[in-house]
PDB file of C-alpha atoms in Angstrom:
ATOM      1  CA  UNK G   1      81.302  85.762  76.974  1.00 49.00           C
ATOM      2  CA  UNK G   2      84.033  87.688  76.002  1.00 52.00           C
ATOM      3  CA  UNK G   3      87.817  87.501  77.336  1.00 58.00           C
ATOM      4  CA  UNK G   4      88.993  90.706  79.359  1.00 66.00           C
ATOM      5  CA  UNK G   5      92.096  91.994  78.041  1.00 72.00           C
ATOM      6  CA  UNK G   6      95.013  91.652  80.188  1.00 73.00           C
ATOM      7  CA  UNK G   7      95.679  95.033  82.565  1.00 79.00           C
ATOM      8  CA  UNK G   8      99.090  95.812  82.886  1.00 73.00           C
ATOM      9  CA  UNK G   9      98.609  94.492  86.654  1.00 69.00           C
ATOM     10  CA  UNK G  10      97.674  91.222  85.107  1.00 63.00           C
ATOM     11  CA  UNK G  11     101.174  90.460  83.729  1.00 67.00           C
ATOM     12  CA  UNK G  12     102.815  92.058  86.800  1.00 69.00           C
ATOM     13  CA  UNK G  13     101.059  89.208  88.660  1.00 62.00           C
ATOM     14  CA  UNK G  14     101.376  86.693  85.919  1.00 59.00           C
ATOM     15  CA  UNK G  15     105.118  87.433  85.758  1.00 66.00           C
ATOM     16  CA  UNK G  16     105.329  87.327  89.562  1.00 63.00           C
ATOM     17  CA  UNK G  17     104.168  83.715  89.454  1.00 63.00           C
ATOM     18  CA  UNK G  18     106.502  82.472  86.771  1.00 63.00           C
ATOM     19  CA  UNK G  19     109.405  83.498  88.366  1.00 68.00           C
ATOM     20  CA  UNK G  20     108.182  82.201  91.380  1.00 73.00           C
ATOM     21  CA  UNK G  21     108.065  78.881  89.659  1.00 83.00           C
ATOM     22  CA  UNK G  22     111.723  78.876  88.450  1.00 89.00           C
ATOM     23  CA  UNK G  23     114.137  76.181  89.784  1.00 89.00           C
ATOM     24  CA  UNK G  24     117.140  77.194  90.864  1.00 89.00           C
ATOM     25  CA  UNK G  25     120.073  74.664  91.831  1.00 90.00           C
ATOM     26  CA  UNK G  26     122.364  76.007  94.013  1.00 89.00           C
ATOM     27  CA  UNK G  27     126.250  73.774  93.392  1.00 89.00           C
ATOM     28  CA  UNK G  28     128.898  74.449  96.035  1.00 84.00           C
ATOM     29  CA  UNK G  29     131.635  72.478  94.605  1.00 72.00           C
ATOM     30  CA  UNK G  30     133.490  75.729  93.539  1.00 55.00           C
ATOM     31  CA  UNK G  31     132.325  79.053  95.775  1.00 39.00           C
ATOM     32  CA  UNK G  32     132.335  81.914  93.899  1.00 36.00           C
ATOM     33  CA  UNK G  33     132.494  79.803  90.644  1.00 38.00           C
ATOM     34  CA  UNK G  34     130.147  79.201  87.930  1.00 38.00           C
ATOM     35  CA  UNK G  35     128.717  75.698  89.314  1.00 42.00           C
ATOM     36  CA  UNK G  36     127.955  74.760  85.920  1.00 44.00           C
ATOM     37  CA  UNK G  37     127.132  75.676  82.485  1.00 42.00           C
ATOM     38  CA  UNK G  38     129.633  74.299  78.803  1.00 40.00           C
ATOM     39  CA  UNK G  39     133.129  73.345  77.925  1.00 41.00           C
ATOM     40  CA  UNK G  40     135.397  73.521  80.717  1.00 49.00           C
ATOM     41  CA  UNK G  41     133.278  74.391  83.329  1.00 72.00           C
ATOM     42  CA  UNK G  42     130.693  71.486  83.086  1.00 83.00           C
ATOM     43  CA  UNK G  43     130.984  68.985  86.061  1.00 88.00           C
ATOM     44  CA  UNK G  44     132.410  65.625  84.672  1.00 91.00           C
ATOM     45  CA  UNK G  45     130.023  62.706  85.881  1.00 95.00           C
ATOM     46  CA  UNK G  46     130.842  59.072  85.158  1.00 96.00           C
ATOM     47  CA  UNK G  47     127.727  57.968  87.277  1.00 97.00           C
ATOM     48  CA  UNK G  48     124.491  59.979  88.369  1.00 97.00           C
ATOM     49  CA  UNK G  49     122.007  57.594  90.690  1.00 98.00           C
ATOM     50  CA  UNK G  50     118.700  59.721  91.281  1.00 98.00           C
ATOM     51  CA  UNK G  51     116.128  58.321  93.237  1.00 97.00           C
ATOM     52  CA  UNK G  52     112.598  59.964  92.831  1.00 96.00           C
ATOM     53  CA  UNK G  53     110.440  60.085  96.264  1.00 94.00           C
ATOM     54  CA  UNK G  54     110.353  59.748  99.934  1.00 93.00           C
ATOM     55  CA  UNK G  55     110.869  55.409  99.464  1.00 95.00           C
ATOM     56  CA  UNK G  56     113.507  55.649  96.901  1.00 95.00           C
ATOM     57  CA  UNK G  57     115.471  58.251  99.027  1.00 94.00           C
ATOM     58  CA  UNK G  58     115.145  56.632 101.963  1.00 93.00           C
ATOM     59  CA  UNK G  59     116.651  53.625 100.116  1.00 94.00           C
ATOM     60  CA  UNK G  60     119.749  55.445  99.168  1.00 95.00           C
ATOM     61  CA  UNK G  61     119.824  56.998 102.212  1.00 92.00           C
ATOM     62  CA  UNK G  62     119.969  53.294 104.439  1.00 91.00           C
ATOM     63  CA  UNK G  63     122.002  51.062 102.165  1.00 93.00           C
ATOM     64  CA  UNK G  64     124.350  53.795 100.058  1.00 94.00           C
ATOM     65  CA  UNK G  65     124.916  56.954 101.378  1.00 92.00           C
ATOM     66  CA  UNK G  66     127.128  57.352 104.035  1.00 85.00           C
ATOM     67  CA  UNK G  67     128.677  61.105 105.702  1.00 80.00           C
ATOM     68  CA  UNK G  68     131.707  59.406 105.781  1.00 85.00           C
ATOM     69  CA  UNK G  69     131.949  58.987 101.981  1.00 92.00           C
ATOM     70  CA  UNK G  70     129.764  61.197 100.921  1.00 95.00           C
ATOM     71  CA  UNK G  71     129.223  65.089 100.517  1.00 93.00           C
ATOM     72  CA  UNK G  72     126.144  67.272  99.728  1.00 93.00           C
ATOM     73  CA  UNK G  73     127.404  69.153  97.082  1.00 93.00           C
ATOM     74  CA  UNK G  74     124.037  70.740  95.592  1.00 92.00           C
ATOM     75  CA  UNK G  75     120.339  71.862  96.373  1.00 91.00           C
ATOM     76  CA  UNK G  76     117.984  72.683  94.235  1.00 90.00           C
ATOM     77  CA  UNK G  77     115.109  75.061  95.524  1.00 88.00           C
ATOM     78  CA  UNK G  78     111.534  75.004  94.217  1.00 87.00           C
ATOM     79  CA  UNK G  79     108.191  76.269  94.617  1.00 85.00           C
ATOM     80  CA  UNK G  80     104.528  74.868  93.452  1.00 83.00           C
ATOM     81  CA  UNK G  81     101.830  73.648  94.579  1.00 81.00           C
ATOM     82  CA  UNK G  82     102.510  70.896  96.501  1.00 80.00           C
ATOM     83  CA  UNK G  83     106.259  71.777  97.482  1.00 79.00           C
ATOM     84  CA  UNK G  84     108.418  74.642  99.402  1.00 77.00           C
ATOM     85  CA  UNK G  85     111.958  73.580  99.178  1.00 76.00           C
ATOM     86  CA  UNK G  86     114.997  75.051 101.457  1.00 69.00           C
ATOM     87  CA  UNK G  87     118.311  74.512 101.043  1.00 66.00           C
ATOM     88  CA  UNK G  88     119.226  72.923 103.911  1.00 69.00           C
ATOM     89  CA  UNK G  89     120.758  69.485 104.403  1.00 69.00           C
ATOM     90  CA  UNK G  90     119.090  68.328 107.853  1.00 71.00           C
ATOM     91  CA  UNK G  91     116.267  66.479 106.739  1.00 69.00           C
ATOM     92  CA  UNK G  92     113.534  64.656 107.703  1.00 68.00           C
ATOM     93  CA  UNK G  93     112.301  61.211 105.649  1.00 65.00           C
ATOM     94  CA  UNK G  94     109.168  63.351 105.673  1.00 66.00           C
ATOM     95  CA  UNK G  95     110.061  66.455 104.175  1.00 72.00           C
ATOM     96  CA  UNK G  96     110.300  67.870 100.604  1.00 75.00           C
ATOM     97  CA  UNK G  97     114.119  68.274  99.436  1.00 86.00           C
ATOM     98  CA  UNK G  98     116.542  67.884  96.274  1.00 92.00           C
ATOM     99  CA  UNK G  99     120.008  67.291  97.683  1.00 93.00           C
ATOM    100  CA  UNK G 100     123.188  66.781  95.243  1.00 95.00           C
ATOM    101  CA  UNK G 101     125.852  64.169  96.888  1.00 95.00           C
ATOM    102  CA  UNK G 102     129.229  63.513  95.480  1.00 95.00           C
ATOM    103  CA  UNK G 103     131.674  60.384  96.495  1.00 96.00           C
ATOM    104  CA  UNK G 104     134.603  61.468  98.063  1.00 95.00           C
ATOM    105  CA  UNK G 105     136.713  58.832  96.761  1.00 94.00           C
ATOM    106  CA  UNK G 106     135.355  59.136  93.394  1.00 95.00           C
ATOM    107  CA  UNK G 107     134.000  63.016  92.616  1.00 94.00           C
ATOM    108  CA  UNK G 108     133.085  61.435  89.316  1.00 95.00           C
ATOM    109  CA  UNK G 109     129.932  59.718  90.930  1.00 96.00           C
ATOM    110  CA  UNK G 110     126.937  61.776  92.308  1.00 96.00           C
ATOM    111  CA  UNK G 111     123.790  60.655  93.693  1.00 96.00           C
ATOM    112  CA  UNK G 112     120.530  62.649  94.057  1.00 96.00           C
ATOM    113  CA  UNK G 113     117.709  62.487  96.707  1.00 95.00           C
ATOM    114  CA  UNK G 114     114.646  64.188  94.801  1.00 94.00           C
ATOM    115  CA  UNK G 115     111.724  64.100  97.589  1.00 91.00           C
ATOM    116  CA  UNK G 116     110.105  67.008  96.032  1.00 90.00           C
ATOM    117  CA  UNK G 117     107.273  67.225  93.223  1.00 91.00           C
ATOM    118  CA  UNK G 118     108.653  68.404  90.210  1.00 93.00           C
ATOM    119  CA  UNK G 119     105.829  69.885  88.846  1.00 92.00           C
ATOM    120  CA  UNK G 120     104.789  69.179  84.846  1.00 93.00           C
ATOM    121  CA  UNK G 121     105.846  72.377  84.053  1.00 91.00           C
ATOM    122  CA  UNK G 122     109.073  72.916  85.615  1.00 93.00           C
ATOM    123  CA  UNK G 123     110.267  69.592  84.666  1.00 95.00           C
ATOM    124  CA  UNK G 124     112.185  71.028  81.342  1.00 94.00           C
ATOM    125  CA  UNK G 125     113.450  73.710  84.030  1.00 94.00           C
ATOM    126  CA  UNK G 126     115.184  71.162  86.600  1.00 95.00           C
ATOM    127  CA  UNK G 127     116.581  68.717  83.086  1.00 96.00           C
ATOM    128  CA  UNK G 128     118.135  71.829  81.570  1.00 94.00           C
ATOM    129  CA  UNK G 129     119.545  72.978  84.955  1.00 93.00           C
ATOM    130  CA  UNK G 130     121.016  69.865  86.173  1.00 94.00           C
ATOM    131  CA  UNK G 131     121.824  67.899  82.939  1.00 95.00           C
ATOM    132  CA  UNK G 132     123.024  71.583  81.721  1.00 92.00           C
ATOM    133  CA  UNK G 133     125.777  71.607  84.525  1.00 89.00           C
ATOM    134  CA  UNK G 134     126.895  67.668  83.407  1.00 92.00           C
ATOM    135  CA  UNK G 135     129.831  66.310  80.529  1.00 93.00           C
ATOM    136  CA  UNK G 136     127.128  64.018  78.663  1.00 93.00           C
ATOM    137  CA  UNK G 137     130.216  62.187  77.407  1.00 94.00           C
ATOM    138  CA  UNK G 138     130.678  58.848  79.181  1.00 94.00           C
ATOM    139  CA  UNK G 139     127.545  59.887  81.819  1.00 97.00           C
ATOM    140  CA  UNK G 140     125.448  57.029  82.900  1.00 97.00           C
ATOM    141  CA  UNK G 141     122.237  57.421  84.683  1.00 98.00           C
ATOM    142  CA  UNK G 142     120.301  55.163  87.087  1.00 98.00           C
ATOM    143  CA  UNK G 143     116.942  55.932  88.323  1.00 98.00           C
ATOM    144  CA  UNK G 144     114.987  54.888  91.279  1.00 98.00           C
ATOM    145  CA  UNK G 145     111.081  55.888  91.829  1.00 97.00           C
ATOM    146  CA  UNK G 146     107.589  54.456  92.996  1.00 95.00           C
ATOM    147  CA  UNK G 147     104.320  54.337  91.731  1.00 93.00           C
ATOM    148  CA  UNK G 148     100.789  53.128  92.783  1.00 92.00           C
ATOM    149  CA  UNK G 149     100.477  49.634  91.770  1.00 90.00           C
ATOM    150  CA  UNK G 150      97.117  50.162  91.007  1.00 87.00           C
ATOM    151  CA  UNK G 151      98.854  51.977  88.021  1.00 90.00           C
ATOM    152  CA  UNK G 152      99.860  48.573  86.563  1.00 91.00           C
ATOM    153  CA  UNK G 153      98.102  47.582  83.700  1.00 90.00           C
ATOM    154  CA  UNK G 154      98.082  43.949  83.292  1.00 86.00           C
ATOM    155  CA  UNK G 155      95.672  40.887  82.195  1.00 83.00           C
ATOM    156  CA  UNK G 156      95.747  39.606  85.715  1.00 77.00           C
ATOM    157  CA  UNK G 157      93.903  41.094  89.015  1.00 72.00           C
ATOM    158  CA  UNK G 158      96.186  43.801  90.499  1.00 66.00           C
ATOM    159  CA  UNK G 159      94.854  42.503  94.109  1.00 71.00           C
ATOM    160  CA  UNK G 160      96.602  38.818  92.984  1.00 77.00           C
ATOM    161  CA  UNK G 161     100.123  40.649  92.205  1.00 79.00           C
ATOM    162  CA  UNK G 162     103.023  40.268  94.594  1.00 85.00           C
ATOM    163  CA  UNK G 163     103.158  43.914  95.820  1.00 85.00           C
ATOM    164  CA  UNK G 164     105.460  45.698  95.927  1.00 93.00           C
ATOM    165  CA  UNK G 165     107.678  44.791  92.684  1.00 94.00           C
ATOM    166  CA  UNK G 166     110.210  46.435  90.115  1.00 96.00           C
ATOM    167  CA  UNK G 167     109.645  47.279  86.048  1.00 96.00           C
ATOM    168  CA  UNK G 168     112.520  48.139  84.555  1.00 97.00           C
ATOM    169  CA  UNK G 169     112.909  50.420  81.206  1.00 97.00           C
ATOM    170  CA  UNK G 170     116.086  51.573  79.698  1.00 97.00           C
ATOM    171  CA  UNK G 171     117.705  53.968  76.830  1.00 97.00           C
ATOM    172  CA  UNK G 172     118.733  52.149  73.810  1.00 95.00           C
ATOM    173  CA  UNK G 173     122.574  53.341  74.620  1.00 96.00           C
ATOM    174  CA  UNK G 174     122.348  51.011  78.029  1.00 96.00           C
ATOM    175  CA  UNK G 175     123.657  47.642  77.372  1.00 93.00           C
ATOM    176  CA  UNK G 176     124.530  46.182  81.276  1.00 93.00           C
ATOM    177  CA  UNK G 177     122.471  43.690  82.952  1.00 93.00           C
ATOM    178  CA  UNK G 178     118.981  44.770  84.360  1.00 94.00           C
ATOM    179  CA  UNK G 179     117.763  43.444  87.723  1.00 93.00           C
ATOM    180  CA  UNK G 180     114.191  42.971  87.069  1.00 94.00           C
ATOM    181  CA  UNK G 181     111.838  42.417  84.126  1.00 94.00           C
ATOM    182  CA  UNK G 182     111.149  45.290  81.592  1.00 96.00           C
ATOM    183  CA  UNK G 183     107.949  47.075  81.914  1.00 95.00           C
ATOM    184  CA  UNK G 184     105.642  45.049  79.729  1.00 93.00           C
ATOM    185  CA  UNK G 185     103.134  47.592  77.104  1.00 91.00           C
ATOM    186  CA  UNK G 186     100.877  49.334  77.418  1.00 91.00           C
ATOM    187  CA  UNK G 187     102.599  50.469  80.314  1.00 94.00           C
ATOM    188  CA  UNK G 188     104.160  53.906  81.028  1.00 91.00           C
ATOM    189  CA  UNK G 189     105.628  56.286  83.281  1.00 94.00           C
ATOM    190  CA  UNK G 190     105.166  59.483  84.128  1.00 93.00           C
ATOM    191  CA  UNK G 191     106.735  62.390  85.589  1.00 95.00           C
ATOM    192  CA  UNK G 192     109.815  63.586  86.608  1.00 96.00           C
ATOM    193  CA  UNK G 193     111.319  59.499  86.133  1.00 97.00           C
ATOM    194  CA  UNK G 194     109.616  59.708  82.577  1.00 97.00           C
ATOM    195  CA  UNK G 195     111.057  63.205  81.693  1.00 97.00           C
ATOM    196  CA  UNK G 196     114.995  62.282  83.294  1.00 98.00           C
ATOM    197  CA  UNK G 197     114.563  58.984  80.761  1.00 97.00           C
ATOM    198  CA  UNK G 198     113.102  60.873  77.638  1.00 97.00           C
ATOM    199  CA  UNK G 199     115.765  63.028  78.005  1.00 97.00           C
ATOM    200  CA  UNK G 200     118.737  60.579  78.461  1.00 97.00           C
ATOM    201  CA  UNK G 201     117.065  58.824  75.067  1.00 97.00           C
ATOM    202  CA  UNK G 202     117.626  61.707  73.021  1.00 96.00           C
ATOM    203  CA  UNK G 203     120.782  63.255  74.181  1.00 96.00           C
ATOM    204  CA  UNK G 204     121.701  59.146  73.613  1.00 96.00           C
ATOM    205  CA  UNK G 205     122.523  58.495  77.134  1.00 97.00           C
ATOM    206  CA  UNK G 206     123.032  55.336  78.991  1.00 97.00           C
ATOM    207  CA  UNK G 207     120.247  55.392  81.597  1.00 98.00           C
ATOM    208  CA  UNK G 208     118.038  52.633  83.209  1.00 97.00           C
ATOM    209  CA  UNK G 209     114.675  53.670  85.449  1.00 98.00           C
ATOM    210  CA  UNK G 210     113.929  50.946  88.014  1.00 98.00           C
ATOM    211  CA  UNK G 211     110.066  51.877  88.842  1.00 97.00           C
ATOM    212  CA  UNK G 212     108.840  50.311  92.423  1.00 96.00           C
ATOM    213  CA  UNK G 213     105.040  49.860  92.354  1.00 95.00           C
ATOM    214  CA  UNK G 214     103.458  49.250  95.509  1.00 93.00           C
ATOM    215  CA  UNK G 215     100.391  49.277  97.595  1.00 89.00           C
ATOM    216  CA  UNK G 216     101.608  51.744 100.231  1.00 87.00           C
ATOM    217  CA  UNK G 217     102.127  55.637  99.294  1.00 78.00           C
ATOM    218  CA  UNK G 218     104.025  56.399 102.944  1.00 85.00           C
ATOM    219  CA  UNK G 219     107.646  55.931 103.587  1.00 89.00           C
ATOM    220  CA  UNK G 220     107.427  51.747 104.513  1.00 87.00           C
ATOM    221  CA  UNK G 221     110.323  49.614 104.947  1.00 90.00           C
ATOM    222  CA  UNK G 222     108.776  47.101 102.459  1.00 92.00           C
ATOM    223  CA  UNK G 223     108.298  49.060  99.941  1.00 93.00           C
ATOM    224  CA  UNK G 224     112.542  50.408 100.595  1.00 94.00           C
ATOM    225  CA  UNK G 225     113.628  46.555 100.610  1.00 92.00           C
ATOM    226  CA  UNK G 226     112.108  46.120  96.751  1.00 94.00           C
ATOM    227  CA  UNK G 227     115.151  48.452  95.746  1.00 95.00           C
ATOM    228  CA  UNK G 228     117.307  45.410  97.282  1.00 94.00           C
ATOM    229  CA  UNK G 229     117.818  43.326  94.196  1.00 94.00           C
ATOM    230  CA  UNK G 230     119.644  46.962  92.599  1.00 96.00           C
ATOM    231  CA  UNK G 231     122.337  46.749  95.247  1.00 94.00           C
ATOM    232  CA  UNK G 232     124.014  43.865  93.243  1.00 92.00           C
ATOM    233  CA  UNK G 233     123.869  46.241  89.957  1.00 93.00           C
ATOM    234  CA  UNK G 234     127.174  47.168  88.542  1.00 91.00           C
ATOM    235  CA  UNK G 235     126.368  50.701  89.546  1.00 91.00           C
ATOM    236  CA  UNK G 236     125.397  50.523  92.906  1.00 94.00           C
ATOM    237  CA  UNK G 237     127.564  47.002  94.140  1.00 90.00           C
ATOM    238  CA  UNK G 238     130.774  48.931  94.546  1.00 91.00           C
ATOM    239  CA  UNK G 239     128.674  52.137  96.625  1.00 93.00           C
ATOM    240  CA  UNK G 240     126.996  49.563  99.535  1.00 91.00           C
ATOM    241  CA  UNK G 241     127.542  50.136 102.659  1.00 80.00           C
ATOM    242  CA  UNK G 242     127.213  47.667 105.310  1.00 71.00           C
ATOM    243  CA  UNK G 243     124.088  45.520 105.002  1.00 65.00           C
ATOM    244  CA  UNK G 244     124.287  45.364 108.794  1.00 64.00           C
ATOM    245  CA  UNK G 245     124.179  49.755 109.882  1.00 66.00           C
ATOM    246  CA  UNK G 246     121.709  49.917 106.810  1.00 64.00           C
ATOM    247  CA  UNK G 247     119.253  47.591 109.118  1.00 64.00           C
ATOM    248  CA  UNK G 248     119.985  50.038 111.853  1.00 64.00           C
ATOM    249  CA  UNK G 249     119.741  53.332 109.684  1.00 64.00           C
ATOM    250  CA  UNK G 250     116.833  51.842 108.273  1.00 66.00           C
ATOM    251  CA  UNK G 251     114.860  51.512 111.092  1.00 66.00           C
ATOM    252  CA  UNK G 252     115.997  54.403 112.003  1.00 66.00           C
ATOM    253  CA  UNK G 253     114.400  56.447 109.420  1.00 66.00           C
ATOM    254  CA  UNK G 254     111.112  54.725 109.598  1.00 65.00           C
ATOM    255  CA  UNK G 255     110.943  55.406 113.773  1.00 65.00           C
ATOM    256  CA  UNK G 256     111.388  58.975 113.035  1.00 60.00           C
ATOM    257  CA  UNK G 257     109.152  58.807 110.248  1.00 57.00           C
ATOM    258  CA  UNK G 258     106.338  57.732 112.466  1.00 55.00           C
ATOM    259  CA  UNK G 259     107.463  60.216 115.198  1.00 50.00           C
ATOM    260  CA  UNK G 260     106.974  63.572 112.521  1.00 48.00           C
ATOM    261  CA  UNK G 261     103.872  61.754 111.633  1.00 50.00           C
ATOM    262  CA  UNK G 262     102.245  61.589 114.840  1.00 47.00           C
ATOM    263  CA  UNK G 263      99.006  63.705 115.520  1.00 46.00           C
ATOM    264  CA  UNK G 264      98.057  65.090 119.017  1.00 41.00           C
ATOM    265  CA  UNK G 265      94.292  65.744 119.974  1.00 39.00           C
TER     266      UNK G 265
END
């Protein structure tokens, strides 16, 4: 059978979509200003922690963010498949966001909550957009993300393995302690956490992804207490709060997790 020529309505339509696709981060650290872009303008960023998912979030979000220290200082708005972003900052643990946080005390540090899918092809969109509006000189990244422990390859029964535990892989630039094992071949990652990495190794950034995999796909206070070892990091020691509110905040998020989650017949 033979393909039908596009009709000019065709690539009206087809251009629709693509633009509908296109990421667009939104920076409010100077109003009126160019948030980002080369030179002088680019945002200098000594630290950028990004945790990938509704579990890694919610980590951050329990044991390291705080309003007190902390201000949203970016949103990035998307649209796919599986995601309709907004750019507001009152959130549920449930809902599908990108928020931008910087550290009061240091502006040099920001954090990122990415609870949104990033689909395959946007991914170059959201590097180029937020890496775009970064100094690479002197940048280190962490990442934080989950996967499906049936995902782990290994010799051993996946039903024997201590779910849920943390993999670690790394750029060749980071040289500080890692606190967990390296993720053994033929292992990989995928995604958005795979993308962020590829593209710290060849702009020759420090960067370390810390990959949870568990048994559990919904927000689950187990699966947010495997990110525990990082809070000793050299990265993320100096940024805890108190152990004591995160318990609280943490339980928090998980009763109103449950509450958005409930269904009425």
């Amino acid at each position: 059978e033979e393909a039908r020529e596009e009709t000019p309505e065709d690539r009206e339509i087809r251009r629709e979509l693509e633009k509908k696709r296109e990421i667009d981060v939104l920076w409010t650290l100077k109003p009126g200003a160019p948030a980002g872009g080369s030179g002088d303008e680019a945002l200098v960023c000594s630290k950028f922690i990004l945790a990938i998912g509704h579990n890694a979030a919610a980590f951050l979000s329990s044991f390291i963010l705080d309003s007190v220290c902390w201000e949203v200082v970016g949103v990035v708005k998307l649209w796919n498949e599986w995601c309709r972003t907004s750019n507001t900052t009152n959130v549920l643990p449930t809902d599908s966001f990108c928020l931008f946080y910087r550290l009061i005390s240091d502006p040099t540090v920001l954090l990122c909550q990415c609870s949104c899918y990033v689909a395959e092809d946007q991914q170059f969109q959201w590097l180029e957009k937020v890496f775009g509006c970064m100094r690479k000189e002197g940048l280190q990244v962490t990442i934080l993300s989950t996967c499906p422990v049936a995902d782990y390859k290994t010799q051993e029964s996946t039903l024997t393995l201590p779910s849920p535990f943390l993999k670690a892989l790394k750029t060749k630039e980071f040289k500080e302690h890692i606190c967990c094992p390296l993720l053994e071949q033929p292992n990989i990652v995928r995604d958005l956490p795979a993308a962020v990495l590829s593209y710290c190794q060849v702009w020759q950034i420090p960067a370390v992804l810390y990959q949870c995999y568990t048994d559990v796909i919904k927000l689950d206070t187990v699966t947010i207490e495997a990110f525990k070892p990082l809070l000793s990091s050299k990265i993320l020691k100096s940024l805890v709060k108190d152990v004591s509110e995160s318990t609280k905040i943490l339980k928090k998020l998980l009763t109103t997790n449950e509450t958005h989650n409930n269904i009425y017949i």
